[in-house]
Tab-separated table of C-alpha atoms in Angstrom:
chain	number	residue	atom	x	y	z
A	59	UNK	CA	0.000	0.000	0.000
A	60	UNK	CA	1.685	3.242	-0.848
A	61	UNK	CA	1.894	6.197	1.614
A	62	UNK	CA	-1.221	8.662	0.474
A	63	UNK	CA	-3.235	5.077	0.715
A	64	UNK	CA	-1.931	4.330	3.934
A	65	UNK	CA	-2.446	7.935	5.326
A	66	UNK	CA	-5.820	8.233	3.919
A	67	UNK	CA	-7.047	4.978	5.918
A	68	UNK	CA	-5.608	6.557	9.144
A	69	UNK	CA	-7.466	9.761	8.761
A	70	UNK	CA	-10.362	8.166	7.563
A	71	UNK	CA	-10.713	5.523	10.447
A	72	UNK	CA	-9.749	8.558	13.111
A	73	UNK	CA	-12.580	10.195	11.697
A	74	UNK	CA	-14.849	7.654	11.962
A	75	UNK	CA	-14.088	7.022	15.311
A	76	UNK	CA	-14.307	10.862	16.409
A	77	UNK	CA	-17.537	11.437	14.103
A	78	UNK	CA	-18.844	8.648	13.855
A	79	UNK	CA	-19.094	8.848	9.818
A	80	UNK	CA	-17.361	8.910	7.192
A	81	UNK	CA	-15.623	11.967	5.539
A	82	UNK	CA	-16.635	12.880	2.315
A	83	UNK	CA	-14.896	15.401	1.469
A	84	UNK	CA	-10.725	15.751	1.217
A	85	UNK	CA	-8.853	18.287	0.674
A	86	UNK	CA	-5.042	19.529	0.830
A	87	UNK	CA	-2.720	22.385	1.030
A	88	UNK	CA	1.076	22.237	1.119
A	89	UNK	CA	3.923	24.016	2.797
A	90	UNK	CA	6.803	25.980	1.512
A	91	UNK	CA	10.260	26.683	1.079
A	92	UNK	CA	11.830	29.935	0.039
A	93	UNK	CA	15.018	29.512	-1.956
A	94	UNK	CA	15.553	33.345	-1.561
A	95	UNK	CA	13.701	36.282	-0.131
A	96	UNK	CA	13.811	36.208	3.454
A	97	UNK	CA	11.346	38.896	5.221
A	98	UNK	CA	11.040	40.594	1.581
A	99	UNK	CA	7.379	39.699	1.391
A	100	UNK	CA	5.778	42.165	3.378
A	101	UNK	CA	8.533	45.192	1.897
A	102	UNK	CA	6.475	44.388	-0.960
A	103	UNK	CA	9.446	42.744	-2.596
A	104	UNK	CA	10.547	39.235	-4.483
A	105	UNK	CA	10.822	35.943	-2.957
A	106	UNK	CA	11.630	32.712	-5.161
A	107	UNK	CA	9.337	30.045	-3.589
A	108	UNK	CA	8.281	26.453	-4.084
A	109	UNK	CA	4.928	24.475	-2.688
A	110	UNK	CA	6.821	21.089	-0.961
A	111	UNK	CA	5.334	17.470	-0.868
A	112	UNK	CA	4.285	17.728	2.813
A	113	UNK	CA	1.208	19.213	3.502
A	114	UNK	CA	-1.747	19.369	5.619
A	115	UNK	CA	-5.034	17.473	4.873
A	116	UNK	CA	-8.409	17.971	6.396
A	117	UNK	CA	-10.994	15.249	5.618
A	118	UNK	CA	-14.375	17.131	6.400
A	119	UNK	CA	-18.349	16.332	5.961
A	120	UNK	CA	-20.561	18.780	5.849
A	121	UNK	CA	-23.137	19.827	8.769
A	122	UNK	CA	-26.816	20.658	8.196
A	123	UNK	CA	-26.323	23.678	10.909
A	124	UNK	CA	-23.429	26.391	11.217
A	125	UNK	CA	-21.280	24.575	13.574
A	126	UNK	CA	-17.685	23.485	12.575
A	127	UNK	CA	-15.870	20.942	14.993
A	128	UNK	CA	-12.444	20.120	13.903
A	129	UNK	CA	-9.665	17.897	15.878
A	130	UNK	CA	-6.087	17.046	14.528
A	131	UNK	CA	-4.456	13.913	14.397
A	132	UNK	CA	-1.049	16.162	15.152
A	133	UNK	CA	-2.979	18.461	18.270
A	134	UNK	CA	-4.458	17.240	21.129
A	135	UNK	CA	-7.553	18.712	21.642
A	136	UNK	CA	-10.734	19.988	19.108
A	137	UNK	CA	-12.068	23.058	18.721
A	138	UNK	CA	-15.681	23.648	18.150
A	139	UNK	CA	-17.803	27.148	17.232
A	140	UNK	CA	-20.632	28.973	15.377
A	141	UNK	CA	-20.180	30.529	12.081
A	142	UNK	CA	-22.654	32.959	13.782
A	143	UNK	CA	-20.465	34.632	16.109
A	144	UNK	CA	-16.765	33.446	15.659
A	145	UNK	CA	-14.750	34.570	18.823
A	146	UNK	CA	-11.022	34.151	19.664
A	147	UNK	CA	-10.208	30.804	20.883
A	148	UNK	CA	-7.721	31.175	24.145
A	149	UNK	CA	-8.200	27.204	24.981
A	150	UNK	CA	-7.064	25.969	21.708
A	151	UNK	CA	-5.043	28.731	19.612
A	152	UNK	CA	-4.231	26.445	16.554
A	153	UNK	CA	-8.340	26.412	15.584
A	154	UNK	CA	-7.787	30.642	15.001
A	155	UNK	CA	-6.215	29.968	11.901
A	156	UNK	CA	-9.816	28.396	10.628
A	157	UNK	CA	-11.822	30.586	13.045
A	158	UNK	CA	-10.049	33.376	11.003
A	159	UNK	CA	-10.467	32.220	7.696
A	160	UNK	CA	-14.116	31.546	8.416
A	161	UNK	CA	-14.641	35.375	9.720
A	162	UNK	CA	-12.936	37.088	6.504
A	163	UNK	CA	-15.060	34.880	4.118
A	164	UNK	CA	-17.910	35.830	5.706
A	165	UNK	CA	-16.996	39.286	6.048
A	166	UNK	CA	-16.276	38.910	2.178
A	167	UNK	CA	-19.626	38.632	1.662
A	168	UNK	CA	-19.198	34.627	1.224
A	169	UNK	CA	-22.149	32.129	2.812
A	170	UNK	CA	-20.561	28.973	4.698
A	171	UNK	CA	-21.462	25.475	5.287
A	172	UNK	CA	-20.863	23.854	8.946
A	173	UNK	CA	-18.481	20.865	8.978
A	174	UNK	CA	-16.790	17.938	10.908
A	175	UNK	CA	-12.962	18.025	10.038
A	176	UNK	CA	-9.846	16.226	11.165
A	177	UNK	CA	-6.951	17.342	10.152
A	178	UNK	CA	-3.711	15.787	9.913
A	179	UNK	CA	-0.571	17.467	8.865
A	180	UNK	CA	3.006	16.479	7.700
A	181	UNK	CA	4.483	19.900	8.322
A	182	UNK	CA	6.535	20.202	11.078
A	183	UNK	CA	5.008	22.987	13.263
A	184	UNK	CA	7.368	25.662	14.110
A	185	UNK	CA	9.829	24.739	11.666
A	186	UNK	CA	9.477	27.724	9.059
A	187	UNK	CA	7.750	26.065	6.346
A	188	UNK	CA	4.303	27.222	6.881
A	189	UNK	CA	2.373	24.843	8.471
A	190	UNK	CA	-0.192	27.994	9.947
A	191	UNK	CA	-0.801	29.024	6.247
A	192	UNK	CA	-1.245	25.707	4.822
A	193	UNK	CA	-3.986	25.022	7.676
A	194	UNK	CA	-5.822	28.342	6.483
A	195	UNK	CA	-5.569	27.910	2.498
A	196	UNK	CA	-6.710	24.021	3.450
A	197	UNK	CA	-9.654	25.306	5.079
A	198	UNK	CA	-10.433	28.425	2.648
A	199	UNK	CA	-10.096	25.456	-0.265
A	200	UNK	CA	-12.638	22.781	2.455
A	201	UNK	CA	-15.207	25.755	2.582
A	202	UNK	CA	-14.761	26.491	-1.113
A	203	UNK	CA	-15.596	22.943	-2.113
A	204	UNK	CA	-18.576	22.710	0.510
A	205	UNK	CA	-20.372	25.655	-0.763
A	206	UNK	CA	-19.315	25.618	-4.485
A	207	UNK	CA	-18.161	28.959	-3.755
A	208	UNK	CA	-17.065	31.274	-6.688
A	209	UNK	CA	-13.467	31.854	-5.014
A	210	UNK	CA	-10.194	32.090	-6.907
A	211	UNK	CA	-6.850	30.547	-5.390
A	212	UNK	CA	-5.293	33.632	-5.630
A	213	UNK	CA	-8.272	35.184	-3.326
A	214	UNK	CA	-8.039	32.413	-1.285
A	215	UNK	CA	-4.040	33.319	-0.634
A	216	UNK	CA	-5.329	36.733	-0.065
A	217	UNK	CA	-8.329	36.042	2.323
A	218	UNK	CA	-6.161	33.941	4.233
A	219	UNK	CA	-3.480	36.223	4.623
A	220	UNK	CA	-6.233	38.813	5.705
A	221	UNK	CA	-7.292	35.859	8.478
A	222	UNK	CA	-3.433	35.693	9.971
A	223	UNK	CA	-2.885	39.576	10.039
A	224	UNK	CA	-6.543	40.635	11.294
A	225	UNK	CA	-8.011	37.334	12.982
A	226	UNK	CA	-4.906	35.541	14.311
A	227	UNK	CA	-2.712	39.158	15.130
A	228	UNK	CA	0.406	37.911	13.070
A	229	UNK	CA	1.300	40.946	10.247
A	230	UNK	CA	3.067	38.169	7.560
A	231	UNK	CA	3.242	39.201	4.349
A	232	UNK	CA	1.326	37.078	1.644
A	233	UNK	CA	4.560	34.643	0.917
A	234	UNK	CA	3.077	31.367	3.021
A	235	UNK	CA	-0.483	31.767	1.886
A	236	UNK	CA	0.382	32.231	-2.089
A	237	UNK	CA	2.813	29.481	-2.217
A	238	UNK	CA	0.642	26.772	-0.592
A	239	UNK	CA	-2.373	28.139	-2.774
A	240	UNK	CA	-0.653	28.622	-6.060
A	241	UNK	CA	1.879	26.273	-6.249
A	242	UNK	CA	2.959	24.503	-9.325
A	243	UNK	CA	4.492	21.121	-9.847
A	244	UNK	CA	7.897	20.668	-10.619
A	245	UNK	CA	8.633	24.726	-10.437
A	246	UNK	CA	9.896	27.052	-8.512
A	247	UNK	CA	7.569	30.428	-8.445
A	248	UNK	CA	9.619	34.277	-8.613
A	249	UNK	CA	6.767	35.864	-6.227
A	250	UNK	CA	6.194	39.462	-6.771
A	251	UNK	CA	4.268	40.488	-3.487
A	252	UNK	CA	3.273	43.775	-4.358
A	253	UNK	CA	1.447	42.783	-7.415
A	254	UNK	CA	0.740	39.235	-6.157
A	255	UNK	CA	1.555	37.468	-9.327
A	256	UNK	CA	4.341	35.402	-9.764
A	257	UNK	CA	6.661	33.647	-12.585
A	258	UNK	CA	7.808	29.946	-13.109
A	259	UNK	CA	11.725	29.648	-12.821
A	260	UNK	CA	12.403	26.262	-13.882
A	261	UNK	CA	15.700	24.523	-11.864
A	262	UNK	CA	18.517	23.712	-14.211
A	263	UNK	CA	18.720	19.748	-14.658
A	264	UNK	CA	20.338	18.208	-12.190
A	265	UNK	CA	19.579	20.235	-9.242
A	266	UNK	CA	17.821	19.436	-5.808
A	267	UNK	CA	16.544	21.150	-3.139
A	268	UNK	CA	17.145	19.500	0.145
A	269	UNK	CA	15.642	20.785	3.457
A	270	UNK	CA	17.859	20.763	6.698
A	271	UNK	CA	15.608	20.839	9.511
A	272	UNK	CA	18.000	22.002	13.036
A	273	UNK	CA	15.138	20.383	15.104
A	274	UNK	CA	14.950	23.667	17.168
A	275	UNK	CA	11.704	24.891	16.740
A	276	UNK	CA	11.832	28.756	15.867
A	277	UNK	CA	11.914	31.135	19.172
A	278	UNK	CA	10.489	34.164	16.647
A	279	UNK	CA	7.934	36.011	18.660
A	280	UNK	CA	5.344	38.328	17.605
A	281	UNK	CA	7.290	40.933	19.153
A	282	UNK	CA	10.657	40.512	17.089
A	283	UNK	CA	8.546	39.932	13.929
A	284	UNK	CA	6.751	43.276	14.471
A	285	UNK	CA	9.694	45.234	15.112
A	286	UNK	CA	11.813	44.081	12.298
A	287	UNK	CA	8.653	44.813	9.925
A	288	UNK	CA	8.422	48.221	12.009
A	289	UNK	CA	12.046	49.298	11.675
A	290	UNK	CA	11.767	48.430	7.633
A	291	UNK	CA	8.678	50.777	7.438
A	292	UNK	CA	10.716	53.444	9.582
A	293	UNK	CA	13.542	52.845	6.922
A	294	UNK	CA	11.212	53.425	3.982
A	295	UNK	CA	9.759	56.446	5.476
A	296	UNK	CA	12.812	57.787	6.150
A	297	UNK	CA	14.335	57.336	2.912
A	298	UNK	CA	11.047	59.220	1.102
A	299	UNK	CA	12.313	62.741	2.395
A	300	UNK	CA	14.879	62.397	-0.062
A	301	UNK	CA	13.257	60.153	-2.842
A	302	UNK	CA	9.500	60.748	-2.582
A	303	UNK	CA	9.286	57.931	-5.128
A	304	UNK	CA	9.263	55.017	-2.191
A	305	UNK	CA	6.952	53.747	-1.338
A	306	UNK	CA	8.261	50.412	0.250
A	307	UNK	CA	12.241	48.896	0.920
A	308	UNK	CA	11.389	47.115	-2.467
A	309	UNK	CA	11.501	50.468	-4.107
A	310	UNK	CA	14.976	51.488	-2.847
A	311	UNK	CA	18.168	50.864	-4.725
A	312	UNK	CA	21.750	50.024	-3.070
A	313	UNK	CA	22.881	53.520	-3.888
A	314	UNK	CA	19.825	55.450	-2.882
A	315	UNK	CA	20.572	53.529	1.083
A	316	UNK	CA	24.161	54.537	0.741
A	317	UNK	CA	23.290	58.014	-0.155
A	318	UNK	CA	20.952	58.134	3.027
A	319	UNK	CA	22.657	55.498	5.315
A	320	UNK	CA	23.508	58.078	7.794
A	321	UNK	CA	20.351	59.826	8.224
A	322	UNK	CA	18.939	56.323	9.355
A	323	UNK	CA	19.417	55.130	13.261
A	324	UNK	CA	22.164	51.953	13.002
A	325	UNK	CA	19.280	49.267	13.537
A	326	UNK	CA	16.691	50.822	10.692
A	327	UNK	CA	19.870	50.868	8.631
A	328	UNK	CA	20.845	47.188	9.035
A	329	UNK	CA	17.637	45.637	8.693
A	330	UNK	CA	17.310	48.338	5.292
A	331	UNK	CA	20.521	46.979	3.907
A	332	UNK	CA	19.461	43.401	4.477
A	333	UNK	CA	15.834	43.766	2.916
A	334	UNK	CA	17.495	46.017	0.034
A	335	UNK	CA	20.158	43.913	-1.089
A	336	UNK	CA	17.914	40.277	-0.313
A	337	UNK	CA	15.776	41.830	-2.827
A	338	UNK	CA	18.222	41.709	-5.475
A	339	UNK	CA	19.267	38.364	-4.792
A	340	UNK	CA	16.166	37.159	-5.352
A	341	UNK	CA	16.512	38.475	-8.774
A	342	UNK	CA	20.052	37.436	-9.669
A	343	UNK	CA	19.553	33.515	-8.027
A	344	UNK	CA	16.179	33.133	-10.532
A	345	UNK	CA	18.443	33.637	-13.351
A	346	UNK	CA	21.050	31.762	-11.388
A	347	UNK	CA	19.128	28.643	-10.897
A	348	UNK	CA	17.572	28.734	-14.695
A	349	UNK	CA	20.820	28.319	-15.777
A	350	UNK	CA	22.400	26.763	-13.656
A	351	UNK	CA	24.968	28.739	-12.567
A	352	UNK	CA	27.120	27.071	-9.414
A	353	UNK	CA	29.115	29.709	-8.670
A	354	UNK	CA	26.697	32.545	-8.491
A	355	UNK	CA	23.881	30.374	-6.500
A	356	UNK	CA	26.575	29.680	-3.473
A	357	UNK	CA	27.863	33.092	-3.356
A	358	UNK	CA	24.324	34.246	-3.764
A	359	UNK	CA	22.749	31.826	-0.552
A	360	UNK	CA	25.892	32.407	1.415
A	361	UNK	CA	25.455	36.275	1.127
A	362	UNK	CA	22.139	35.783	2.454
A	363	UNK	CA	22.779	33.780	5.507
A	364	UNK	CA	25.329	36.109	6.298
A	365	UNK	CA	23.531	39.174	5.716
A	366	UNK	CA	20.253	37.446	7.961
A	367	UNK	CA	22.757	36.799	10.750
A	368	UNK	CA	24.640	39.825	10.587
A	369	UNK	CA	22.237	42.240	9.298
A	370	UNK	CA	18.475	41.478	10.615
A	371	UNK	CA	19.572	39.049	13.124
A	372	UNK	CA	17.485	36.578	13.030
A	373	UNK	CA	20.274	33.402	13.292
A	374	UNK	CA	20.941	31.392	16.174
A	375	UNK	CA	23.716	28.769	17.853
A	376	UNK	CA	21.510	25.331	15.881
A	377	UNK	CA	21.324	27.513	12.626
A	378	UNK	CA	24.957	28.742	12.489
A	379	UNK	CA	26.000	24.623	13.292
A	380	UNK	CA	23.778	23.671	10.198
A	381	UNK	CA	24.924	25.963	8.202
A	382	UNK	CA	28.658	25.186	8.762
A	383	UNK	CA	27.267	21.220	8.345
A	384	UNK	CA	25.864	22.103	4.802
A	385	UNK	CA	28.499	24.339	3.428
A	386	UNK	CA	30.295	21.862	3.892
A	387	UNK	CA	28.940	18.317	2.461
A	388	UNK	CA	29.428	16.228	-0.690
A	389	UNK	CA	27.698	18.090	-3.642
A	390	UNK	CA	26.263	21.309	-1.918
A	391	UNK	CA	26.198	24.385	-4.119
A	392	UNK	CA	24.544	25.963	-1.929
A	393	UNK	CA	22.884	26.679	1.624
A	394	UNK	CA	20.894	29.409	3.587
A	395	UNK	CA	18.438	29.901	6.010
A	396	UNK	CA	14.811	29.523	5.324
A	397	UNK	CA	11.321	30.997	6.449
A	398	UNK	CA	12.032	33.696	9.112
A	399	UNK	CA	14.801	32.110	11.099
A	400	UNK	CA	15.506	32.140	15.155
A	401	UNK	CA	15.712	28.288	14.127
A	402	UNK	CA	13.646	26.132	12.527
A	403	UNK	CA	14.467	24.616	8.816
A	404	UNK	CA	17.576	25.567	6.548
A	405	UNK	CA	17.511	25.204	2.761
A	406	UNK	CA	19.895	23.549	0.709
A	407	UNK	CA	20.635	23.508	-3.553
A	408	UNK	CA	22.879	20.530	-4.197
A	409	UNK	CA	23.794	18.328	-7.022
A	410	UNK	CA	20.610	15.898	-7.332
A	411	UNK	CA	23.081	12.805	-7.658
A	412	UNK	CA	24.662	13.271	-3.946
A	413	UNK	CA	21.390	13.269	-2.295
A	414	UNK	CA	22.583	10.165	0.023
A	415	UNK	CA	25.661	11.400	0.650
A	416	UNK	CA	24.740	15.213	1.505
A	417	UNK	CA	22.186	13.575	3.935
A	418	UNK	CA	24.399	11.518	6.324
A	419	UNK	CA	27.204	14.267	6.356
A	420	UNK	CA	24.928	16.870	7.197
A	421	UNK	CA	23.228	15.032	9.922
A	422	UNK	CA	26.455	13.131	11.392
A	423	UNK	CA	28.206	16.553	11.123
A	424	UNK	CA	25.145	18.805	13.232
A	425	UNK	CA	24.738	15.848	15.766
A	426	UNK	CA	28.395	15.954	16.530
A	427	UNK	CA	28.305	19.732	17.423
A	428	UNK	CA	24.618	20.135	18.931
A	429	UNK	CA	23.657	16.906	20.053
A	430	UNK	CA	20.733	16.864	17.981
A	431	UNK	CA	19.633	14.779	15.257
A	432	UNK	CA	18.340	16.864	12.471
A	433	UNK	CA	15.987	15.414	9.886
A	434	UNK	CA	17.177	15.986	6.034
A	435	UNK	CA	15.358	15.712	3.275
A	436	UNK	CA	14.287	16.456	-0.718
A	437	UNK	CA	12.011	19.140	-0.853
A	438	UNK	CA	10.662	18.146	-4.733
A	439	UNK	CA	8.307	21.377	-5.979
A	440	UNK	CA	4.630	20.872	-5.247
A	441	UNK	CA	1.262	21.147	-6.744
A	442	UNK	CA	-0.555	23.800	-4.704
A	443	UNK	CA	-4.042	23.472	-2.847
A	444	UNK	CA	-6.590	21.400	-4.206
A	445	UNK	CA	-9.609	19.284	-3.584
A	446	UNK	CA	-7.593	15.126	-2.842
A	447	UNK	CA	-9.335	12.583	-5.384
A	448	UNK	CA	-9.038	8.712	-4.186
């Protein structure tokens, strides 16, 4: 029996035993992993990001009232409330990510059917690959399907990232939510965030992505989040006194920051030089990648790293020992942080025939300096949300 079959019976005999019916309805929505762009989405910038195989599921059948009841398979606990009057949810936080998609929908105007879902997820939570959006787009795609509801993906991404910033109280920018909702197969995505449309870079044969996860689950709080977004605003601001032009970091060219450096405090001017020159990389490691270009993607991803630790400082001790463990294994090209750091998962770009080999030197090598074992693995481009057929 292969591993969607296997999973499928799980979730469908949890369900049964929880609900005491069937589900009838399946759907999916998968994480990410940015190859470059770190905190650019919400400067309005570039990010290049893929969908990945793991994802979150939520087999659901639909009520004949407003109610929804979910549990998860990876949570103890359920959740249960009224599509009537949808209220924060201090018990069990993890249901505000539906609770939140559920109010902007309706708020959109959009009428909702009641459900009974389970959920089960292969994300790991906390890691930096978006496990929160791919819970939301899966449950803007379950209501979607259970209403027939005239709803685009890309509205979906957008709705949902409405649900985080307003519902949940996180201010992300719309990276996690378009990825896991318009994914493609086999592709890597350049994401403009300002204009929310996005371009397929194709990898040059012979190239993998491998994921590094450090096993320390990210430490970022709301708190650092909101200041590093707040000092990039102050930076923008700043910089419009003498180029009324900006309108975002995005908008500001390396020589427009130099000009001004000084009239910026030393904090708004690091995190501005990070976000500036990310930006750009973006740019130059989509051509990079297309063409496969060695050199340029490892000075590119080690630039990066460097600039996240130095620069925005958002590193820490199990990052900086993974990084040193990739930089240095059989057929890495090469290696950076991913999602928003303070631990979590690290991306790789390696030669696709030294999969094995990357994979045991990068785990013997972390273990040896943290004590923890870190879990590697491919990270082939995904398909983006969608309704599961069996």
């Amino acid at each position: 029996m292969c591993m969607e079959n296997l999973r499928k019976r799980k979730v469908e005999q949890a369900f049964i035993e929880h609900y005491g019916n069937q589900p009838i309805i399946w759907v999916q929505a998968p994480g990410r992993v940015d190859l470059m762009g770190s905190h650019t989405d919400y400067n309005e910038g570039f990010v290049l990001t893929e969908a990945i195989e793991r994802n979150t599921w939520i087999a659901a059948r639909p009520r004949q009232d407003a109610v929804v009841r979910v549990s998860s398979q990876n949570i103890e606990g359920g959740a249960e409330f009224s599509l009537a009057v949808i209220s924060y949810d201090e018990v069990s936080p993890w249901s505000n990510y539906i609770r939140g998609v559920a109010h902007i929908l309706q708020i959109e105007g959009y009428s909702l059917n009641g459900f009974d879902g389970l959920i089960h997820s292969t994300i790991p939570f906390r890691s930096g690959l978006s496990s929160s959006a791919a819970l939301e787009v899966a449950t803007a795609m379950l209501f979607k399907t259970l209403g027939d509801l005239d709803i685009s993906k890309l509205d979906i991404a957008i709705y949902c990232q409405r649900a985080e910033n307003e519902f949940v109280g996180m201010e992300c920018g719309i990276l996690d939510q378009y990825s896991s909702a318009m994914g493609k197969e086999g592709n890597v995505l350049l994401l403009d965030c300002r204009s929310t449309t996005s371009e397929v870079v194709p990898l040059a044969p012979g190239l993998m992505v491998m994921i590094c996860d450090t096993k320390a689950e990210r430490e970022l709080t709301g708190s650092e989040y909101s200041e590093r977004r707040a000092d990039c605003e102050k930076g923008a601001k700043a910089l419009q006194t003498a180029f009324p032009e900006i309108k975002t970091l995005r908008d500001v060219t390396i020589d427009q920051f130099e000009a001004q450096r000084n009239n910026l405090s030393e904090v708004v001017a690091k995190r501005s030089q990070f976000v500036i020159e990310e930006n750009q990389r973006v740019i130059d490691m989509a051509t990079a990648l297309e063409v496969g270009n060695f050199q340029a993607i490892g000075s590119l991803a080690k630039a990066s790293f460097i600039g996240a630790r130095d620069l925005y400082e958002i590193s820490s001790p199990e990052m900086e020992a993974m990084m040193a463990a990739m930089s240095s294994a059989p057929g890495v090209i090469g290696a950076r942080q991913a999602g928003a750091g303070f631990g979590g998962c690290m991306v790789a770009i390696i030669d696709g025939q030294k999969t094995v080999e990357f994979s045991k030197y990068v785990i013997e090598q972390y273990q040896q300096v943290t004590g923890i074992m870190a879990e590697v693995y491919q990270a082939s481009a995904s398909s983006g949300a969608g309704v599961l057929k069996f």
